[in-house]
Short mmCIF file of C-alpha atoms in Angstrom, two decimals:
data_model
loop_
_atom_site.label_atom_id
_atom_site.label_comp_id
_atom_site.label_asym_id
_atom_site.label_seq_id
_atom_site.Cartn_x
_atom_site.Cartn_y
_atom_site.Cartn_z
CA MET R 1 0.00 0.00 0.00
CA LYS R 2 2.80 2.36 0.96
CA SER R 3 4.70 1.50 -2.20
CA GLY R 4 1.69 2.45 -4.35
CA ALA R 5 1.27 5.74 -2.49
CA ALA R 6 4.97 6.54 -2.87
CA THR R 7 4.77 5.86 -6.62
CA LYS R 8 1.74 8.12 -6.89
CA ASP R 9 3.50 10.89 -4.95
CA LYS R 10 6.54 10.57 -7.22
CA ALA R 11 4.36 10.80 -10.33
CA THR R 12 2.59 13.86 -8.87
CA GLN R 13 5.95 15.52 -8.23
CA TRP R 14 7.02 14.88 -11.83
CA ILE R 15 3.78 16.33 -13.18
CA GLU R 16 4.06 19.40 -10.96
CA TRP R 17 7.64 19.89 -12.14
CA ALA R 18 6.83 19.46 -15.84
CA LEU R 19 3.54 21.37 -16.20
CA PRO R 20 5.02 24.90 -15.88
CA TYR R 21 7.24 24.15 -18.89
CA TRP R 22 4.29 23.15 -21.10
CA THR R 23 3.95 26.48 -22.85
CA ARG R 24 3.91 27.26 -26.55
CA GLY R 25 7.21 28.65 -27.84
CA GLU R 26 9.40 29.08 -30.85
CA ALA R 27 12.38 26.83 -31.43
CA GLY R 28 15.56 28.22 -29.91
CA ARG R 29 14.02 29.64 -26.72
CA GLU R 30 16.25 29.61 -23.67
CA THR R 31 16.01 26.28 -21.93
CA PRO R 32 16.34 25.71 -18.16
CA PRO R 33 19.27 23.37 -17.44
CA ASP R 34 17.18 20.82 -15.54
CA LEU R 35 14.68 20.56 -18.40
CA PHE R 36 17.48 20.35 -20.96
CA ARG R 37 19.03 17.40 -19.10
CA VAL R 38 15.71 15.57 -18.85
CA LEU R 39 14.99 16.01 -22.56
CA TYR R 40 18.35 14.77 -23.78
CA PHE R 41 18.70 11.92 -21.35
CA GLY R 42 15.20 10.97 -22.48
CA TRP R 43 16.60 10.78 -26.00
CA ILE R 44 19.44 8.55 -24.82
CA ALA R 45 16.95 6.23 -23.09
CA ALA R 46 14.86 6.05 -26.29
CA PHE R 47 17.88 5.26 -28.46
CA VAL R 48 19.14 2.60 -26.02
CA LEU R 49 15.79 0.81 -26.26
CA LYS R 50 15.79 1.08 -30.05
CA VAL R 51 19.38 -0.20 -30.36
CA PHE R 52 18.77 -3.23 -28.13
CA GLY R 53 15.51 -3.96 -29.92
CA ALA R 54 17.09 -3.60 -33.37
CA SER R 55 20.12 -5.76 -32.48
CA TRP R 56 17.90 -8.52 -31.14
CA ASP R 57 15.58 -8.16 -34.14
CA VAL R 58 18.23 -9.13 -36.71
CA SER R 59 19.16 -12.24 -34.74
CA TRP R 60 15.47 -13.07 -34.26
CA HIS R 61 14.80 -12.99 -38.02
CA PHE R 62 17.65 -15.43 -38.65
CA LYS R 63 16.01 -17.93 -36.29
CA TRP R 64 12.21 -17.71 -36.57
CA LEU R 65 9.50 -16.65 -38.93
CA ARG R 66 8.59 -12.99 -38.67
CA ASP R 67 6.09 -11.90 -36.01
CA ASP R 68 4.77 -8.32 -35.80
CA LEU R 69 4.52 -8.59 -31.99
CA ALA R 70 7.89 -10.26 -31.44
CA PRO R 71 9.72 -9.06 -28.29
CA PRO R 72 12.42 -7.18 -30.28
CA HIS R 73 9.68 -5.22 -32.07
CA LEU R 74 7.99 -4.38 -28.77
CA LEU R 75 11.31 -3.19 -27.30
CA ASN R 76 11.91 -1.03 -30.35
CA SER R 77 8.34 0.28 -30.16
CA ALA R 78 8.89 1.37 -26.55
CA GLY R 79 11.82 3.48 -27.72
CA THR R 80 9.75 4.86 -30.57
CA ALA R 81 6.99 5.89 -28.14
CA ILE R 82 9.53 7.96 -26.17
CA VAL R 83 10.79 9.46 -29.44
CA VAL R 84 7.29 10.57 -30.43
CA ALA R 85 6.71 12.10 -26.98
CA LEU R 86 9.99 14.04 -27.14
CA MET R 87 9.27 15.20 -30.70
CA ILE R 88 5.92 16.63 -29.50
CA VAL R 89 7.59 18.39 -26.56
CA HIS R 90 10.30 19.96 -28.75
CA GLY R 91 7.77 20.91 -31.43
CA TYR R 92 5.25 22.51 -29.07
CA THR R 93 7.53 24.22 -26.54
CA GLY R 94 10.58 24.99 -28.69
CA TYR R 95 12.86 24.02 -25.81
CA GLY R 96 16.26 22.42 -26.40
CA VAL R 97 16.40 22.78 -30.21
CA ASP R 98 16.80 25.36 -32.92
CA ARG R 99 14.52 25.37 -35.96
CA THR R 100 16.78 23.10 -38.01
CA ALA R 101 17.13 20.51 -35.25
CA GLN R 102 13.39 20.63 -34.64
CA ARG R 103 12.66 20.01 -38.32
CA LEU R 104 15.19 17.17 -38.55
CA ILE R 105 13.58 15.44 -35.58
CA GLN R 106 10.08 15.93 -37.00
CA TRP R 107 10.98 14.81 -40.54
CA GLY R 108 12.94 11.83 -39.26
CA THR R 109 10.23 10.67 -36.87
CA GLY R 110 7.59 11.18 -39.56
CA ALA R 111 9.56 9.16 -42.11
CA PHE R 112 10.07 6.38 -39.58
CA LEU R 113 6.38 6.24 -38.68
CA ILE R 114 5.39 6.20 -42.35
CA ALA R 115 7.89 3.39 -43.03
CA VAL R 116 6.42 1.12 -40.33
CA PRO R 117 3.05 0.41 -42.05
CA ILE R 118 4.81 0.24 -45.44
CA ASP R 119 7.10 -2.44 -44.05
CA LEU R 120 4.17 -4.34 -42.55
CA ILE R 121 2.36 -4.28 -45.89
CA ASN R 122 5.56 -5.38 -47.63
CA HIS R 123 5.80 -8.42 -45.36
CA ARG R 124 2.11 -9.21 -45.80
CA VAL R 125 2.55 -9.19 -49.59
CA ASN R 126 6.04 -10.64 -49.97
CA GLY R 127 6.45 -12.74 -46.81
CA VAL R 128 10.03 -12.85 -45.50
CA ASP R 129 11.94 -9.75 -46.52
CA ILE R 130 15.09 -11.38 -47.88
CA THR R 131 17.38 -8.40 -47.26
CA SER R 132 17.67 -5.59 -44.75
CA TRP R 133 18.58 -3.36 -47.73
CA SER R 134 14.97 -3.31 -49.00
CA PRO R 135 13.29 0.08 -49.72
CA SER R 136 10.93 -0.13 -46.72
CA HIS R 137 13.83 -0.92 -44.40
CA MET R 138 15.97 1.85 -45.87
CA LEU R 139 13.19 4.33 -45.15
CA LEU R 140 13.34 3.24 -41.50
CA TYR R 141 17.11 3.85 -41.39
CA ILE R 142 16.85 7.20 -43.17
CA GLY R 143 14.12 8.40 -40.83
CA THR R 144 16.17 7.36 -37.81
CA ALA R 145 19.27 9.07 -39.24
CA PHE R 146 17.42 12.41 -39.59
CA MET R 147 16.01 11.99 -36.10
CA ILE R 148 19.41 11.36 -34.47
CA ALA R 149 21.01 14.14 -36.54
CA GLY R 150 18.48 16.59 -35.11
CA VAL R 151 19.25 15.47 -31.55
CA ILE R 152 22.99 15.74 -32.19
CA ARG R 153 22.53 19.28 -33.52
CA GLY R 154 20.42 20.29 -30.54
CA TRP R 155 22.97 18.97 -28.04
CA TYR R 156 25.89 20.44 -29.99
CA LEU R 157 24.32 23.91 -30.06
CA TYR R 158 22.89 24.17 -26.57
CA ALA R 159 24.72 21.79 -24.22
CA PRO R 160 26.76 23.71 -21.64
CA GLU R 161 30.53 23.41 -21.67
CA GLY R 162 31.96 20.81 -19.35
CA ARG R 163 33.01 17.19 -19.11
CA GLN R 164 29.54 15.89 -19.92
CA ARG R 165 29.25 17.71 -23.24
CA PRO R 166 31.73 15.63 -25.35
CA ILE R 167 30.73 12.38 -23.64
CA VAL R 168 27.04 12.74 -24.50
CA LEU R 169 27.91 13.98 -27.99
CA GLY R 170 30.03 10.89 -28.48
CA ALA R 171 27.21 8.66 -27.20
CA LEU R 172 24.78 10.22 -29.68
CA PHE R 173 27.25 9.56 -32.48
CA VAL R 174 27.49 5.90 -31.38
CA PHE R 175 23.73 5.68 -31.98
CA PHE R 176 24.14 7.36 -35.37
CA LEU R 177 26.94 4.97 -36.32
CA GLU R 178 24.85 1.98 -35.21
CA ASN R 179 21.96 3.13 -37.38
CA THR R 180 24.30 3.67 -40.34
CA LEU R 181 25.75 0.18 -40.05
CA PHE R 182 22.52 -1.59 -39.17
CA PRO R 183 21.73 -2.78 -42.74
CA SER R 184 25.20 -4.34 -43.02
CA GLU R 185 24.39 -6.59 -40.05
CA HIS R 186 22.50 -8.78 -42.51
CA GLN R 187 25.83 -9.94 -43.93
CA GLU R 188 27.38 -10.25 -40.46
CA TYR R 189 24.63 -12.54 -39.20
CA GLY R 190 24.22 -14.17 -42.59
CA VAL R 191 27.79 -15.42 -42.90
CA LEU R 192 27.45 -17.30 -39.60
CA GLU R 193 23.99 -18.55 -40.59
CA LEU R 194 25.52 -20.09 -43.71
CA ALA R 195 28.35 -21.56 -41.64
CA SER R 196 25.82 -23.16 -39.27
CA TRP R 197 24.13 -24.80 -42.27
CA ASP R 198 27.50 -26.14 -43.44
CA ARG R 199 28.04 -27.64 -39.97
CA GLY R 200 24.69 -29.39 -40.20
CA GLN R 201 23.31 -27.37 -37.26
CA PRO R 202 21.48 -24.41 -38.82
CA TYR R 203 20.51 -21.56 -36.51
CA ALA R 204 17.29 -21.02 -38.47
CA GLU R 205 14.29 -23.09 -37.48
CA PRO R 206 13.10 -25.58 -40.16
CA SER R 207 9.89 -23.58 -40.60
CA LEU R 208 11.87 -20.45 -41.53
CA ILE R 209 14.12 -22.32 -43.97
CA LYS R 210 11.13 -23.98 -45.62
CA PHE R 211 9.24 -20.68 -45.83
CA ALA R 212 12.24 -18.96 -47.44
CA ALA R 213 12.72 -21.85 -49.87
CA ASP R 214 9.05 -21.78 -50.87
CA GLN R 215 9.20 -18.02 -51.35
CA MET R 216 12.27 -18.32 -53.57
CA LYS R 217 10.77 -21.38 -55.31
CA ARG R 218 13.97 -23.32 -54.70
CA PRO R 219 14.84 -26.60 -52.96
CA MET R 220 16.11 -26.49 -49.37
CA ASP R 221 19.80 -26.73 -50.27
CA ARG R 222 22.96 -24.72 -49.63
CA GLY R 223 22.36 -22.43 -52.60
CA MET R 224 19.00 -21.41 -51.19
CA VAL R 225 20.44 -20.84 -47.70
CA GLU R 226 23.26 -18.76 -49.19
CA LYS R 227 20.78 -16.59 -51.07
CA PHE R 228 18.73 -16.17 -47.88
CA SER R 229 21.79 -15.40 -45.71
CA LEU R 230 23.91 -13.32 -48.11
CA PRO R 231 21.56 -11.83 -50.72
CA VAL R 232 23.55 -8.73 -51.71
CA PRO R 233 26.71 -8.53 -53.88
CA ASP R 234 30.08 -8.94 -52.13
CA TRP R 235 31.16 -5.39 -52.93
CA VAL R 236 28.37 -3.82 -50.85
CA TYR R 237 29.72 -4.65 -47.40
CA PRO R 238 33.27 -3.21 -47.66
CA LEU R 239 32.10 -0.14 -49.59
CA TRP R 240 29.45 0.66 -46.97
CA PHE R 241 31.99 0.41 -44.15
CA GLY R 242 34.77 2.10 -46.12
CA ILE R 243 32.63 5.09 -47.13
CA ALA R 244 29.44 5.55 -45.07
CA ALA R 245 30.79 4.44 -41.68
CA VAL R 246 34.08 6.28 -42.14
CA LEU R 247 32.33 9.54 -43.07
CA VAL R 248 30.40 9.32 -39.80
CA LEU R 249 33.72 8.95 -37.97
CA VAL R 250 35.18 11.93 -39.85
CA VAL R 251 32.25 14.08 -38.71
CA VAL R 252 32.72 12.73 -35.17
CA ARG R 253 36.36 13.84 -35.15
CA ARG R 254 35.52 17.26 -36.54
CA LEU R 255 32.61 18.07 -34.21
CA ILE R 256 33.96 16.62 -30.98
CA GLY R 257 37.35 18.05 -31.79
CA ARG R 258 39.38 15.79 -29.51
CA ARG R 259 42.12 13.32 -30.29
CA TRP R 260 40.99 9.74 -30.65
CA ALA R 261 37.30 10.77 -30.66
CA ALA R 262 36.61 8.66 -33.76
CA THR R 263 38.43 5.69 -32.23
CA ALA R 264 36.45 6.01 -29.01
CA VAL R 265 33.09 6.08 -30.81
CA ALA R 266 34.02 3.10 -33.00
CA ALA R 267 35.37 1.18 -29.99
CA VAL R 268 32.15 1.70 -28.01
CA TYR R 269 30.08 0.48 -30.97
CA VAL R 270 32.27 -2.58 -31.53
CA GLY R 271 32.35 -3.19 -27.77
CA PHE R 272 28.55 -3.22 -27.66
CA ARG R 273 28.39 -5.67 -30.55
CA ALA R 274 30.97 -7.89 -28.82
CA ALA R 275 29.10 -7.69 -25.48
CA ILE R 276 25.77 -8.89 -26.89
CA TRP R 277 27.47 -11.76 -28.76
CA PRO R 278 27.66 -14.12 -25.72
CA LEU R 279 24.17 -13.05 -24.61
CA LEU R 280 22.75 -14.18 -27.94
CA VAL R 281 24.64 -17.47 -27.75
CA VAL R 282 23.58 -18.19 -24.15
CA PHE R 283 19.91 -17.68 -25.05
CA HIS R 284 20.25 -19.75 -28.25
CA PHE R 285 19.95 -16.92 -30.76
CA PRO R 286 22.16 -16.62 -33.86
CA PRO R 287 25.34 -14.54 -33.25
CA SER R 288 27.09 -12.30 -35.76
CA ALA R 289 30.55 -11.59 -37.11
CA VAL R 290 31.54 -8.52 -35.05
CA PRO R 291 33.28 -5.87 -37.23
CA PHE R 292 36.48 -5.53 -35.18
CA PHE R 293 38.28 -4.12 -38.24
CA LEU R 294 36.27 -0.89 -37.83
CA ILE R 295 38.52 0.10 -34.91
CA ALA R 296 41.57 0.03 -37.20
CA ALA R 297 39.73 2.28 -39.67
CA ALA R 298 38.82 4.70 -36.87
CA VAL R 299 42.44 4.88 -35.69
CA CYS R 300 43.41 5.85 -39.25
CA VAL R 301 40.79 8.61 -39.22
CA ASP R 302 42.24 10.06 -36.01
CA LEU R 303 45.79 9.77 -37.32
CA ALA R 304 44.80 11.57 -40.53
CA PHE R 305 43.64 14.55 -38.46
CA LEU R 306 47.25 15.12 -37.39
CA ILE R 307 47.70 16.52 -40.92
CA ARG R 308 46.87 20.24 -41.03
CA LEU R 309 46.03 20.68 -44.72
CA PRO R 310 42.40 19.55 -45.30
CA ALA R 311 42.99 18.35 -48.89
CA ALA R 312 46.05 16.31 -47.91
CA ARG R 313 44.23 15.00 -44.85
CA ALA R 314 41.31 13.79 -46.96
CA ALA R 315 43.54 12.19 -49.61
CA LEU R 316 45.93 10.44 -47.25
CA GLY R 317 43.16 9.56 -44.83
CA ALA R 318 41.15 7.87 -47.58
CA VAL R 319 44.14 5.71 -48.53
CA LEU R 320 44.93 4.78 -44.91
CA VAL R 321 41.32 3.95 -44.10
CA THR R 322 40.82 1.85 -47.23
CA VAL R 323 43.90 -0.19 -46.40
CA ALA R 324 42.62 -0.58 -42.83
CA VAL R 325 39.14 -1.68 -43.91
CA TYR R 326 40.15 -4.19 -46.57
CA GLY R 327 43.28 -5.35 -44.74
CA GLY R 328 41.31 -5.63 -41.50
CA LEU R 329 38.63 -7.67 -43.24
CA ALA R 330 41.29 -10.03 -44.62
CA VAL R 331 42.87 -10.52 -41.18
CA GLN R 332 39.52 -10.96 -39.46
CA ASP R 333 38.45 -13.49 -42.08
CA LEU R 334 41.58 -15.53 -41.33
CA VAL R 335 41.49 -15.26 -37.54
CA LEU R 336 37.74 -15.15 -36.80
CA GLU R 337 35.00 -14.71 -39.38
CA ALA R 338 34.02 -11.92 -41.75
CA PRO R 339 31.34 -11.45 -44.43
CA PRO R 340 32.40 -11.94 -48.06
CA TYR R 341 34.05 -8.88 -49.59
CA MET R 342 35.29 -7.95 -53.04
CA LEU R 343 38.91 -6.78 -52.88
CA ALA R 344 38.62 -5.24 -56.37
CA SER R 345 36.25 -2.60 -54.96
CA ALA R 346 39.03 -1.07 -52.82
CA PRO R 347 40.11 1.60 -55.38
CA VAL R 348 36.49 2.71 -55.75
CA ALA R 349 36.17 2.98 -51.97
CA ALA R 350 39.35 5.07 -51.72
CA VAL R 351 38.39 7.51 -54.50
CA VAL R 352 34.78 8.01 -53.35
CA LEU R 353 35.82 8.34 -49.71
CA GLY R 354 38.54 10.86 -50.55
CA ALA R 355 36.10 13.06 -52.48
CA ALA R 356 33.39 12.80 -49.82
CA TRP R 357 35.90 13.44 -47.01
CA PHE R 358 37.10 16.58 -48.76
CA GLY R 359 33.47 17.66 -49.11
CA VAL R 360 32.96 17.26 -45.36
CA GLU R 361 36.11 19.32 -44.71
CA TRP R 362 34.99 22.05 -47.11
CA TYR R 363 31.49 22.24 -45.67
CA GLY R 364 32.84 22.26 -42.10
CA ARG R 365 35.19 25.17 -42.80
CA ARG R 366 32.39 27.08 -44.54
CA ARG R 367 29.99 26.58 -41.62
CA SER R 368 32.68 27.55 -39.12
CA GLY R 369 33.31 30.78 -41.00
CA ALA R 370 29.60 31.57 -41.13
CA SER R 371 29.24 30.92 -37.39
CA LYS R 372 32.06 33.33 -36.59
CA THR R 373 30.41 36.00 -38.76
CA ARG R 374 27.05 35.62 -36.99
CA GLY R 375 28.56 35.56 -33.53
CA PRO R 376 28.25 33.01 -30.74
CA LEU R 377 25.36 30.55 -30.62
CA PRO R 378 22.78 30.79 -27.84
CA VAL R 379 23.27 28.51 -24.85
CA SER R 380 21.04 27.10 -22.16
CA ALA R 381 20.29 29.55 -19.36
CA PRO R 382 18.86 29.06 -15.86
CA VAL R 383 15.53 30.74 -16.52
CA THR R 384 11.97 29.64 -15.78
CA PRO R 385 9.23 29.49 -18.39
#
């Protein structure tokens, strides 16, 4: 009885604290520090739920037939519910974000919510979605990317200086990196799924294998399992890591502005993937090939930033990173396990990455110059609504 009363009192206190802030306002209004902390740690809680749900979801789909109400989906939905609530708060009150961050969060959340029913319809029509690179899935990733980008911008603009600022910024970039690399997990789980078939102990339940075979109109043999497990060309995986993931790490190093920032973000991401590996195995879910080689690529990004000239940094950095990605994949494939990769795609990765890296450098210098011209950005202030 006392426990219920205490919970009610706590809820009443929270409501009494929050209600005075529920006032209509334009984006960019001064935000009380206590409210700012609650909003952004709410975002971290939402992203943690979504990351755990998404990571479990990939493993789940390599074991059982799809279920709309599967536990990973419910966990992800809990995070999405928090996201929607925070989007409404930012949109109505204007606290904690500028107009651009507000729009990014709204567009991203809207795209994600639109993608959910599209994905459900896709599965109703086509059954098992053979690849995580499908259009409906990509819309989910793109929506999430816009959403996290808006949160990163809001924290970057308004978080007070101090030890907490770069740590939280780095954590938000870990979530962004995880979302960027999420589609490539299909190959990382798929390569071990195929290996389990070769051992005669497939991770996938017979019902899933039969369903996939019937959908592909093929016999239940190794060729069918390979198409189910590794449906995209071998050049996709290394190019996605060597360009998309590395560009995220370049932005990390530029915005956080501290040595080894890119390495730290990559190490936390890889550490998370390594930490859930034994959990999946203990509970009899398919594990994945953890991309340890990404840490080597991140180290090369940080080393490249020792070069002062942006053009030289982008050119040399692209070469170093490409060697790290493809060389790291080769070593990991020998020592542990790695998804198939096409070595011939390495020159393409280096050229595209170099051009895109230079574009990031150019845009960053341009934005920095514009910010200096406009003057300092507004910061959170201890005011009441």
